[in-house]
Every structure is written in C-alpha cells, then in structure tokens.
C-alpha cells in the first residue's frame, strides 16, 4: 500500500512516498492519531492558560482602576510630610488625598496640632499626588465610565433612572409615609451586593437610620429573591441608628475610615431631614438649621465623589397651603433650597392602587421628566403587575 504522510514528526526526514504493509500502515496510523490527539490536548491546555492569563489581566486592570479612584493619605509621607501630621488628619476623618483637597485651609488649621505653615505644606504635597485642576471634556467622559448604576429591582424604574441608581452622586426620594422610600432603600441594600454584570455594585452598604425603620428581617426575603445568602448579605451591611443631627454628622465623618479600607458602593440615609426638624424649632433657628444641613449634605456629596459611592437619601414632605387652589396635592419636599440644590437626582414618590407606587423624576441633570409605576412585593421593589 502506498501512503503519503500529510503530518510527519519533526525528526522524520523523507520527502518520497513510502511503501508499507497493512500492519505497518495500521501501526503508523495509530501512532499518528495519538500524536495528533496529544497535540490537540496541548493546544487546548495552552488556550486555557492564555484565557486564564487574560482573565487575570482583566481582574488586575479592574483592581488598578479601583485603586485609582482615590489616593490614600499615607502617600503624603513620600512627599516629605511627617507621619504624625498624617495621623492627625486621619483622626479628623481625612483618609485620602482626594478628601483632603475637598477641605478648606481654614478647616484644616482647626485640626489640633496643625499650623498654617504645616497646612500649606500638606496641601502642596497633596496637589502633586492628586490633579484637582482642569481637564478636557473627553477626560471627564472617560472619568464618568467609572460610574456604576445599581438596579432598583424594577426594570421600569431602572429605565426611568437611565440604568439604575448612580454612584458618585446623591439620589433623593421624597414623598409621604408609605410611599415606598424605605422599601427601595432595603432593596438597594441587597442589589448593591450583586456583581456588576447583574446590574449590581459588587460592594458593601452603609445605612444611617434616623427614624428607626431599618428591618434586617426585611432583607432576608429580598436576598432570597436575588438568589443570595441572607446571612452574607446582612454581614455586608453596616448599620447605625442616629438620635441627634450631631450624631448623624459624626457617623458620616466616621465612614471615611471604613470606605478607604473596604469596597463600599452605597450609603443610605433614611431620612436626612428628620432629626433637623426635631432639633431645630421655630423660625428663629431656621438659618442655623439650614447651615448645619448644608454642611451635612456637603459631606455626603464629598463621600459620593471621593469613594465612588451611590448616596440614597429619603426626605419628608411638608404641607404647602400657599400652593394655590388649583394644585390637587399641596405638598413639597422638606429642607428648602439647600437640600434641593444638594441632591443630584430628585425622585417624587406617591401611592398608587394597592401595593403599586408611582415614581416621578422631579429633577435631574441628565434625565427627562417622566414617571413609572412599580410595585412593593415580599421580595422588595419589582415591576408593577397589571
């Protein structure tokens, strides 16, 4: 039998056709099949190794991107700043160079042990690490790619919000009691922990409760709906009950230490105004109240941008008797203009039929004014059923 080899071993030197017996041909064909099989196995193994390397590269790139979100305050030491002064900054709740640049020199000199000369030196060192100057529109667009949109649990509501609740900004939900504000907060506590490819935030949650409405047992059925372990979900939520506006502000200050060490993606404040309405009474204290409220909202904005965290805060409503006789629902959000300007996205919630609720985009820089109906279910916020 004349057999012409199509595949030959590397050490085989013959360009002419070979004359082989049937048994020789069978043996040769068997060895050839074995050689081809081993080559295929090697090829698959190398492809798998290549794929793993690519995955590791992607993970490493993601980690690098995460690290670039903020620069740790410890980097000031490499710029010649005394480690004792860095410790003083940390004691004052400043854990990143980005956060440092968000404070005025007047505030920094108020920190015990930091003179004006030291503050000037610290600020100069921070400016070398963090760029807080101008950037092009293209660079700003590139920076916006780091923004994550966290699902609300309702597809209709996600579409209304352009994909979900955004990180790096404040989303405010206002409305009457029983309009679904706290239910959305509980659902976000779970959906934030979903992987990013499932429209989650892949991070932890901080919850500041001023009204005593957080219920950990409510988290359990919501976690089960999303196919998550309720125990693990609850372990990834840090919770604090605030009793005064000062306590509320101090809790916000303490978050910087935790967020600089662990990946947080959501801060819930439910509600932002309740304690201010209790601790400040009458028109005589209104100016002071609004100033303190502005400081707290400024702190929340800085947390959102410094750590790429979604801040979801609920707000109460007040009666507006002067709204006019033609307005069917004479209510407006509490907090006045100070709170209105601080919130990036404002959502108005109202009751609908049965368990249905209506959400309307009241104010947003990049969303059209529209509204959608959603439903409160045992598993949290979901699309409304007809």
CSV table of C-alpha atoms in Angstrom, one decimal:
chain,number,residue,atom,x,y,z
A,1,UNK,CA,0.0,0.0,0.0
A,2,UNK,CA,1.4,3.4,-1.0
A,3,UNK,CA,0.7,6.0,1.8
A,4,UNK,CA,1.7,9.6,1.6
A,5,UNK,CA,2.1,11.3,5.0
A,6,UNK,CA,0.3,14.6,5.5
A,7,UNK,CA,1.7,15.1,9.0
A,8,UNK,CA,5.2,14.0,9.9
A,9,UNK,CA,7.2,14.1,13.1
A,10,UNK,CA,9.8,16.8,13.3
A,11,UNK,CA,12.7,14.3,13.2
A,12,UNK,CA,11.3,12.3,10.3
A,13,UNK,CA,13.3,13.0,7.1
A,14,UNK,CA,11.6,11.7,3.9
A,15,UNK,CA,10.0,13.5,1.1
A,16,UNK,CA,9.1,10.5,-1.1
A,17,UNK,CA,6.0,8.3,-0.8
A,18,UNK,CA,6.5,5.2,1.4
A,19,UNK,CA,5.7,1.6,0.7
A,20,UNK,CA,4.1,0.0,3.8
A,21,UNK,CA,2.5,-3.3,4.6
A,22,UNK,CA,-1.1,-3.3,6.0
A,23,UNK,CA,0.1,-4.0,9.6
A,24,UNK,CA,2.8,-1.3,9.3
A,25,UNK,CA,0.2,1.2,8.0
A,26,UNK,CA,-2.2,0.4,10.8
A,27,UNK,CA,0.6,0.8,13.4
A,28,UNK,CA,1.7,4.0,11.8
A,29,UNK,CA,-1.9,5.4,11.6
A,30,UNK,CA,-2.4,4.6,15.3
A,31,UNK,CA,0.8,6.5,16.3
A,32,UNK,CA,-0.2,9.3,14.0
A,33,UNK,CA,-3.7,9.5,15.7
A,34,UNK,CA,-2.0,9.5,19.1
A,35,UNK,CA,0.4,12.3,18.1
A,36,UNK,CA,-2.5,14.4,16.8
A,37,UNK,CA,-4.5,13.8,19.9
A,38,UNK,CA,-1.7,14.8,22.2
A,39,UNK,CA,-1.1,17.9,20.0
A,40,UNK,CA,-4.8,18.9,20.4
A,41,UNK,CA,-4.6,18.4,24.1
A,42,UNK,CA,-1.5,20.6,24.3
A,43,UNK,CA,-3.3,23.2,22.1
A,44,UNK,CA,-6.4,23.2,24.4
A,45,UNK,CA,-4.2,23.5,27.5
A,46,UNK,CA,-2.3,26.4,26.0
A,47,UNK,CA,-5.5,28.1,25.0
A,48,UNK,CA,-6.9,27.7,28.6
A,49,UNK,CA,-3.7,29.1,30.0
A,50,UNK,CA,-3.9,32.1,27.7
A,51,UNK,CA,-7.6,32.6,28.7
A,52,UNK,CA,-6.7,32.5,32.4
A,53,UNK,CA,-3.9,35.0,31.8
A,54,UNK,CA,-6.4,37.3,30.1
A,55,UNK,CA,-8.8,36.9,32.9
A,56,UNK,CA,-6.1,37.7,35.5
A,57,UNK,CA,-5.2,40.7,33.4
A,58,UNK,CA,-8.8,41.9,33.3
A,59,UNK,CA,-9.0,41.4,37.1
A,60,UNK,CA,-5.7,43.2,37.6
A,61,UNK,CA,-6.9,46.1,35.4
A,62,UNK,CA,-10.2,46.3,37.4
A,63,UNK,CA,-8.2,46.4,40.7
A,64,UNK,CA,-5.9,49.1,39.2
A,65,UNK,CA,-9.0,51.1,38.2
A,66,UNK,CA,-10.4,50.7,41.7
A,67,UNK,CA,-7.2,51.9,43.3
A,68,UNK,CA,-7.1,54.9,41.0
A,69,UNK,CA,-10.4,56.2,42.4
A,70,UNK,CA,-8.7,57.7,45.4
A,71,UNK,CA,-5.1,58.2,46.7
A,72,UNK,CA,-4.5,57.1,50.3
A,73,UNK,CA,-3.4,59.8,52.7
A,74,UNK,CA,-0.3,57.7,53.6
A,75,UNK,CA,1.2,58.8,50.3
A,76,UNK,CA,1.8,62.2,51.8
A,77,UNK,CA,4.7,60.6,53.8
A,78,UNK,CA,6.6,60.0,50.5
A,79,UNK,CA,6.2,63.7,49.8
A,80,UNK,CA,8.1,64.7,53.0
A,81,UNK,CA,5.1,65.1,55.3
A,82,UNK,CA,5.6,63.9,58.9
A,83,UNK,CA,3.7,60.6,59.8
A,84,UNK,CA,2.5,62.3,63.0
A,85,UNK,CA,0.7,65.0,60.9
A,86,UNK,CA,-0.8,62.3,58.7
A,87,UNK,CA,-2.1,60.6,61.8
A,88,UNK,CA,-3.8,63.9,62.9
A,89,UNK,CA,-5.5,64.1,59.5
A,90,UNK,CA,-6.8,60.6,59.9
A,91,UNK,CA,-8.1,61.3,63.4
A,92,UNK,CA,-10.0,64.2,61.9
A,93,UNK,CA,-11.7,61.8,59.4
A,94,UNK,CA,-9.5,62.5,56.4
A,95,UNK,CA,-8.2,59.3,54.9
A,96,UNK,CA,-7.5,60.1,51.3
A,97,UNK,CA,-5.6,62.9,49.4
A,98,UNK,CA,-8.8,63.5,47.4
A,99,UNK,CA,-10.8,64.1,50.6
A,100,UNK,CA,-8.0,66.4,51.9
A,101,UNK,CA,-8.4,68.6,48.8
A,102,UNK,CA,-12.1,68.9,49.5
A,103,UNK,CA,-11.5,70.8,52.8
A,104,UNK,CA,-10.7,74.4,53.2
A,105,UNK,CA,-7.4,75.6,54.7
A,106,UNK,CA,-9.5,77.2,57.5
A,107,UNK,CA,-11.0,73.9,58.4
A,108,UNK,CA,-7.6,72.1,58.3
A,109,UNK,CA,-5.9,74.7,60.6
A,110,UNK,CA,-8.7,74.0,63.0
A,111,UNK,CA,-7.3,70.5,63.5
A,112,UNK,CA,-5.4,70.3,66.7
A,113,UNK,CA,-1.6,70.4,66.1
A,114,UNK,CA,-1.7,71.7,62.5
A,115,UNK,CA,-0.3,75.2,62.0
A,116,UNK,CA,-0.9,77.3,58.9
A,117,UNK,CA,2.6,76.6,57.6
A,118,UNK,CA,2.0,72.8,58.1
A,119,UNK,CA,-1.3,73.0,56.3
A,120,UNK,CA,0.2,74.9,53.3
A,121,UNK,CA,2.9,72.2,53.1
A,122,UNK,CA,0.4,69.4,53.3
A,123,UNK,CA,-1.8,71.0,50.6
A,124,UNK,CA,1.2,71.4,48.3
A,125,UNK,CA,2.2,67.8,48.7
A,126,UNK,CA,-1.4,66.6,48.0
A,127,UNK,CA,-1.6,68.7,44.8
A,128,UNK,CA,1.4,66.8,43.5
A,129,UNK,CA,-0.4,63.5,44.1
A,130,UNK,CA,-4.0,64.4,43.0
A,131,UNK,CA,-4.9,66.5,40.0
A,132,UNK,CA,-7.7,68.9,41.0
A,133,UNK,CA,-7.3,71.3,38.1
A,134,UNK,CA,-8.9,71.5,34.7
A,135,UNK,CA,-9.5,68.5,32.4
A,136,UNK,CA,-10.9,68.2,28.9
A,137,UNK,CA,-14.5,67.1,28.2
A,138,UNK,CA,-13.1,63.9,26.8
A,139,UNK,CA,-11.3,63.2,30.1
A,140,UNK,CA,-14.5,64.0,32.0
A,141,UNK,CA,-16.4,61.5,29.8
A,142,UNK,CA,-13.7,58.9,30.5
A,143,UNK,CA,-14.0,59.5,34.2
A,144,UNK,CA,-17.7,59.0,34.0
A,145,UNK,CA,-17.1,55.4,32.9
A,146,UNK,CA,-16.2,54.6,36.5
A,147,UNK,CA,-19.9,55.4,37.4
A,148,UNK,CA,-21.9,52.3,38.3
A,149,UNK,CA,-25.6,52.1,38.0
A,150,UNK,CA,-27.3,49.9,40.7
A,151,UNK,CA,-30.6,48.1,39.9
A,152,UNK,CA,-33.6,49.1,41.9
A,153,UNK,CA,-35.2,45.6,41.4
A,154,UNK,CA,-37.7,47.1,38.9
A,155,UNK,CA,-36.8,47.2,35.2
A,156,UNK,CA,-39.3,50.1,34.6
A,157,UNK,CA,-37.7,52.1,37.4
A,158,UNK,CA,-34.2,51.3,36.1
A,159,UNK,CA,-35.2,52.6,32.7
A,160,UNK,CA,-36.5,55.8,34.3
A,161,UNK,CA,-33.2,56.3,36.1
A,162,UNK,CA,-31.1,55.6,33.0
A,163,UNK,CA,-30.0,52.2,34.2
A,164,UNK,CA,-30.3,52.4,38.0
A,165,UNK,CA,-29.2,54.5,41.0
A,166,UNK,CA,-25.9,56.2,40.1
A,167,UNK,CA,-22.7,56.2,42.1
A,168,UNK,CA,-20.7,59.4,42.6
A,169,UNK,CA,-23.9,61.4,43.2
A,170,UNK,CA,-26.8,61.9,45.6
A,171,UNK,CA,-30.2,60.5,44.8
A,172,UNK,CA,-33.1,61.9,46.9
A,173,UNK,CA,-36.5,60.2,47.2
A,174,UNK,CA,-39.3,62.3,48.8
A,175,UNK,CA,-42.9,61.6,49.4
A,176,UNK,CA,-45.5,60.9,52.1
A,177,UNK,CA,-45.2,58.0,54.5
A,178,UNK,CA,-46.0,54.6,53.0
A,179,UNK,CA,-44.9,55.7,49.5
A,180,UNK,CA,-42.1,53.2,49.1
A,181,UNK,CA,-39.0,55.2,50.0
A,182,UNK,CA,-37.7,52.9,52.7
A,183,UNK,CA,-38.7,49.8,50.7
A,184,UNK,CA,-36.4,51.0,47.9
A,185,UNK,CA,-33.6,51.5,50.5
A,186,UNK,CA,-33.9,47.9,51.7
A,187,UNK,CA,-34.0,46.6,48.1
A,188,UNK,CA,-30.8,48.6,47.2
A,189,UNK,CA,-29.1,47.2,50.3
A,190,UNK,CA,-29.3,43.8,48.6
A,191,UNK,CA,-29.0,44.7,44.9
A,192,UNK,CA,-25.8,46.7,45.6
A,193,UNK,CA,-24.1,43.5,46.6
A,194,UNK,CA,-24.9,41.8,43.2
A,195,UNK,CA,-22.0,41.5,40.7
A,196,UNK,CA,-21.7,44.4,38.2
A,197,UNK,CA,-22.6,42.1,35.3
A,198,UNK,CA,-26.0,41.6,37.1
A,199,UNK,CA,-26.5,45.4,37.4
A,200,UNK,CA,-25.2,45.4,41.0
A,201,UNK,CA,-22.5,47.4,42.6
A,202,UNK,CA,-20.3,44.5,43.9
A,203,UNK,CA,-19.8,46.3,47.2
A,204,UNK,CA,-20.8,46.8,50.8
A,205,UNK,CA,-23.6,49.1,52.2
A,206,UNK,CA,-23.6,51.7,55.0
A,207,UNK,CA,-27.1,52.5,56.4
A,208,UNK,CA,-27.7,55.5,58.7
A,209,UNK,CA,-31.2,55.3,60.2
A,210,UNK,CA,-32.8,58.4,61.8
A,211,UNK,CA,-36.3,57.1,62.0
A,212,UNK,CA,-35.9,53.6,63.3
A,213,UNK,CA,-37.3,51.9,60.2
A,214,UNK,CA,-34.5,49.6,59.2
A,215,UNK,CA,-35.6,46.0,59.5
A,216,UNK,CA,-32.9,43.3,59.0
A,217,UNK,CA,-35.6,40.6,58.7
A,218,UNK,CA,-36.9,42.5,55.7
A,219,UNK,CA,-33.6,42.0,54.0
A,220,UNK,CA,-33.9,38.1,54.2
A,221,UNK,CA,-36.7,37.6,51.6
A,222,UNK,CA,-35.2,40.3,49.3
A,223,UNK,CA,-31.8,38.4,49.4
A,224,UNK,CA,-33.6,35.1,48.6
A,225,UNK,CA,-35.4,36.7,45.7
A,226,UNK,CA,-32.0,37.6,44.2
A,227,UNK,CA,-30.6,34.2,44.9
A,228,UNK,CA,-28.2,35.4,47.6
A,229,UNK,CA,-27.3,34.1,51.0
A,230,UNK,CA,-29.2,36.3,53.6
A,231,UNK,CA,-26.5,35.9,56.2
A,232,UNK,CA,-23.7,37.0,53.9
A,233,UNK,CA,-25.9,40.0,52.7
A,234,UNK,CA,-26.5,41.2,56.3
A,235,UNK,CA,-22.8,40.8,57.1
A,236,UNK,CA,-22.0,43.3,54.3
A,237,UNK,CA,-24.3,46.0,55.7
A,238,UNK,CA,-23.1,48.3,58.4
A,239,UNK,CA,-25.9,49.9,60.3
A,240,UNK,CA,-26.1,52.8,62.7
A,241,UNK,CA,-29.1,54.4,64.5
A,242,UNK,CA,-28.7,58.2,64.8
A,243,UNK,CA,-30.6,60.1,67.5
A,244,UNK,CA,-29.5,63.8,67.0
A,245,UNK,CA,-28.3,65.8,64.0
A,246,UNK,CA,-24.8,65.9,65.6
A,247,UNK,CA,-24.7,62.2,66.0
A,248,UNK,CA,-25.8,61.8,62.3
A,249,UNK,CA,-22.9,64.1,61.2
A,250,UNK,CA,-20.3,62.3,63.3
A,251,UNK,CA,-21.5,58.9,61.8
A,252,UNK,CA,-20.8,60.4,58.4
A,253,UNK,CA,-17.3,61.5,59.4
A,254,UNK,CA,-16.5,58.0,60.7
A,255,UNK,CA,-17.4,56.5,57.3
A,256,UNK,CA,-14.2,57.7,55.6
A,257,UNK,CA,-12.1,55.3,57.6
A,258,UNK,CA,-14.2,52.3,56.7
A,259,UNK,CA,-14.7,53.3,53.0
A,260,UNK,CA,-10.9,53.7,52.5
A,261,UNK,CA,-10.3,50.1,53.6
A,262,UNK,CA,-13.3,48.2,52.2
A,263,UNK,CA,-15.2,48.4,48.9
A,264,UNK,CA,-18.5,50.3,49.7
A,265,UNK,CA,-20.9,51.1,46.9
A,266,UNK,CA,-24.0,52.5,48.7
A,267,UNK,CA,-24.7,54.9,51.6
A,268,UNK,CA,-28.3,55.1,52.7
A,269,UNK,CA,-29.6,58.0,54.9
A,270,UNK,CA,-33.2,57.4,56.0
A,271,UNK,CA,-34.2,60.1,56.4
A,272,UNK,CA,-31.9,63.1,56.0
A,273,UNK,CA,-34.2,65.8,57.5
A,274,UNK,CA,-36.0,64.0,60.4
A,275,UNK,CA,-33.5,65.0,63.2
A,276,UNK,CA,-33.1,68.5,61.9
A,277,UNK,CA,-36.9,69.0,62.2
A,278,UNK,CA,-36.7,67.8,65.8
A,279,UNK,CA,-33.5,69.5,67.0
A,280,UNK,CA,-34.3,73.0,65.5
A,281,UNK,CA,-37.7,74.6,66.2
A,282,UNK,CA,-39.2,77.9,65.0
A,283,UNK,CA,-38.2,80.5,62.5
A,284,UNK,CA,-35.5,81.8,64.9
A,285,UNK,CA,-33.4,78.7,64.4
A,286,UNK,CA,-34.1,78.2,60.7
A,287,UNK,CA,-31.0,79.9,59.4
A,288,UNK,CA,-28.8,77.8,61.8
A,289,UNK,CA,-30.6,74.7,60.8
A,290,UNK,CA,-30.1,75.3,57.1
A,291,UNK,CA,-26.4,76.0,57.6
A,292,UNK,CA,-25.9,72.7,59.5
A,293,UNK,CA,-28.0,70.8,57.0
A,294,UNK,CA,-25.8,72.3,54.1
A,295,UNK,CA,-22.7,71.1,55.9
A,296,UNK,CA,-24.0,67.6,56.2
A,297,UNK,CA,-25.1,67.5,52.6
A,298,UNK,CA,-21.7,68.8,51.5
A,299,UNK,CA,-20.1,65.9,53.5
A,300,UNK,CA,-22.4,63.4,51.8
A,301,UNK,CA,-21.5,64.8,48.3
A,302,UNK,CA,-17.8,64.5,49.1
A,303,UNK,CA,-18.2,60.9,50.2
A,304,UNK,CA,-20.1,60.1,47.0
A,305,UNK,CA,-17.4,61.6,44.8
A,306,UNK,CA,-14.4,60.6,46.9
A,307,UNK,CA,-15.2,56.8,47.1
A,308,UNK,CA,-17.5,56.4,44.0
A,309,UNK,CA,-20.4,55.6,46.3
A,310,UNK,CA,-24.1,55.9,45.5
A,311,UNK,CA,-25.8,58.1,48.2
A,312,UNK,CA,-29.5,57.3,48.5
A,313,UNK,CA,-31.3,59.6,51.0
A,314,UNK,CA,-35.0,59.8,51.8
A,315,UNK,CA,-36.8,63.1,52.5
A,316,UNK,CA,-40.1,64.0,54.1
A,317,UNK,CA,-42.7,66.4,52.8
A,318,UNK,CA,-44.4,69.4,54.2
A,319,UNK,CA,-47.8,70.9,53.6
A,320,UNK,CA,-47.8,73.9,51.3
A,321,UNK,CA,-51.1,75.8,52.0
A,322,UNK,CA,-49.9,78.7,49.8
A,323,UNK,CA,-49.6,76.3,46.8
A,324,UNK,CA,-52.9,77.5,45.4
A,325,UNK,CA,-56.4,76.1,45.0
A,326,UNK,CA,-55.6,74.6,41.6
A,327,UNK,CA,-52.9,72.2,43.0
A,328,UNK,CA,-54.5,68.8,43.8
A,329,UNK,CA,-51.7,67.8,46.2
A,330,UNK,CA,-50.3,70.8,48.0
A,331,UNK,CA,-47.1,69.2,49.4
A,332,UNK,CA,-43.5,69.9,48.8
A,333,UNK,CA,-40.2,68.3,49.9
A,334,UNK,CA,-38.8,69.5,53.3
A,335,UNK,CA,-35.3,71.1,53.5
A,336,UNK,CA,-35.9,74.1,51.3
A,337,UNK,CA,-33.5,75.2,48.6
A,338,UNK,CA,-30.4,74.0,50.4
A,339,UNK,CA,-31.5,70.4,50.1
A,340,UNK,CA,-32.9,70.9,46.6
A,341,UNK,CA,-29.5,72.1,45.2
A,342,UNK,CA,-27.5,69.4,47.0
A,343,UNK,CA,-29.4,66.4,45.5
A,344,UNK,CA,-28.3,65.5,42.0
A,345,UNK,CA,-31.4,63.4,41.2
A,346,UNK,CA,-34.7,64.1,42.9
A,347,UNK,CA,-37.5,61.5,42.8
A,348,UNK,CA,-41.0,62.1,43.9
A,349,UNK,CA,-42.9,59.0,45.3
A,350,UNK,CA,-46.6,58.7,45.7
A,351,UNK,CA,-49.1,56.0,46.5
A,352,UNK,CA,-51.0,54.1,43.7
A,353,UNK,CA,-53.5,51.3,43.7
A,354,UNK,CA,-52.9,48.6,46.4
A,355,UNK,CA,-49.2,47.8,46.5
A,356,UNK,CA,-48.4,50.0,43.5
A,357,UNK,CA,-46.4,53.2,43.8
A,358,UNK,CA,-45.6,55.9,41.3
A,359,UNK,CA,-42.1,57.4,40.9
A,360,UNK,CA,-41.6,60.6,39.0
A,361,UNK,CA,-38.3,62.2,38.1
A,362,UNK,CA,-38.6,65.6,39.7
A,363,UNK,CA,-35.2,67.0,38.9
A,364,UNK,CA,-32.1,65.5,37.2
A,365,UNK,CA,-29.3,66.9,35.1
A,366,UNK,CA,-29.3,64.1,32.5
A,367,UNK,CA,-32.8,62.5,32.7
A,368,UNK,CA,-36.1,63.6,31.1
A,369,UNK,CA,-39.1,64.4,33.4
A,370,UNK,CA,-41.1,61.1,33.3
A,371,UNK,CA,-42.8,58.7,35.6
A,372,UNK,CA,-43.2,55.0,36.1
A,373,UNK,CA,-45.3,52.6,38.2
A,374,UNK,CA,-43.6,50.0,40.4
A,375,UNK,CA,-44.8,47.6,43.0
A,376,UNK,CA,-43.8,46.6,46.5
A,377,UNK,CA,-43.6,42.8,46.8
A,378,UNK,CA,-42.3,40.5,49.6
A,379,UNK,CA,-39.0,40.3,47.6
A,380,UNK,CA,-38.7,44.1,47.5
A,381,UNK,CA,-39.3,46.6,44.7
A,382,UNK,CA,-40.4,45.0,41.4
A,383,UNK,CA,-42.2,45.8,38.2
A,384,UNK,CA,-46.0,46.5,38.6
A,385,UNK,CA,-48.3,43.7,37.5
A,386,UNK,CA,-51.4,44.7,35.5
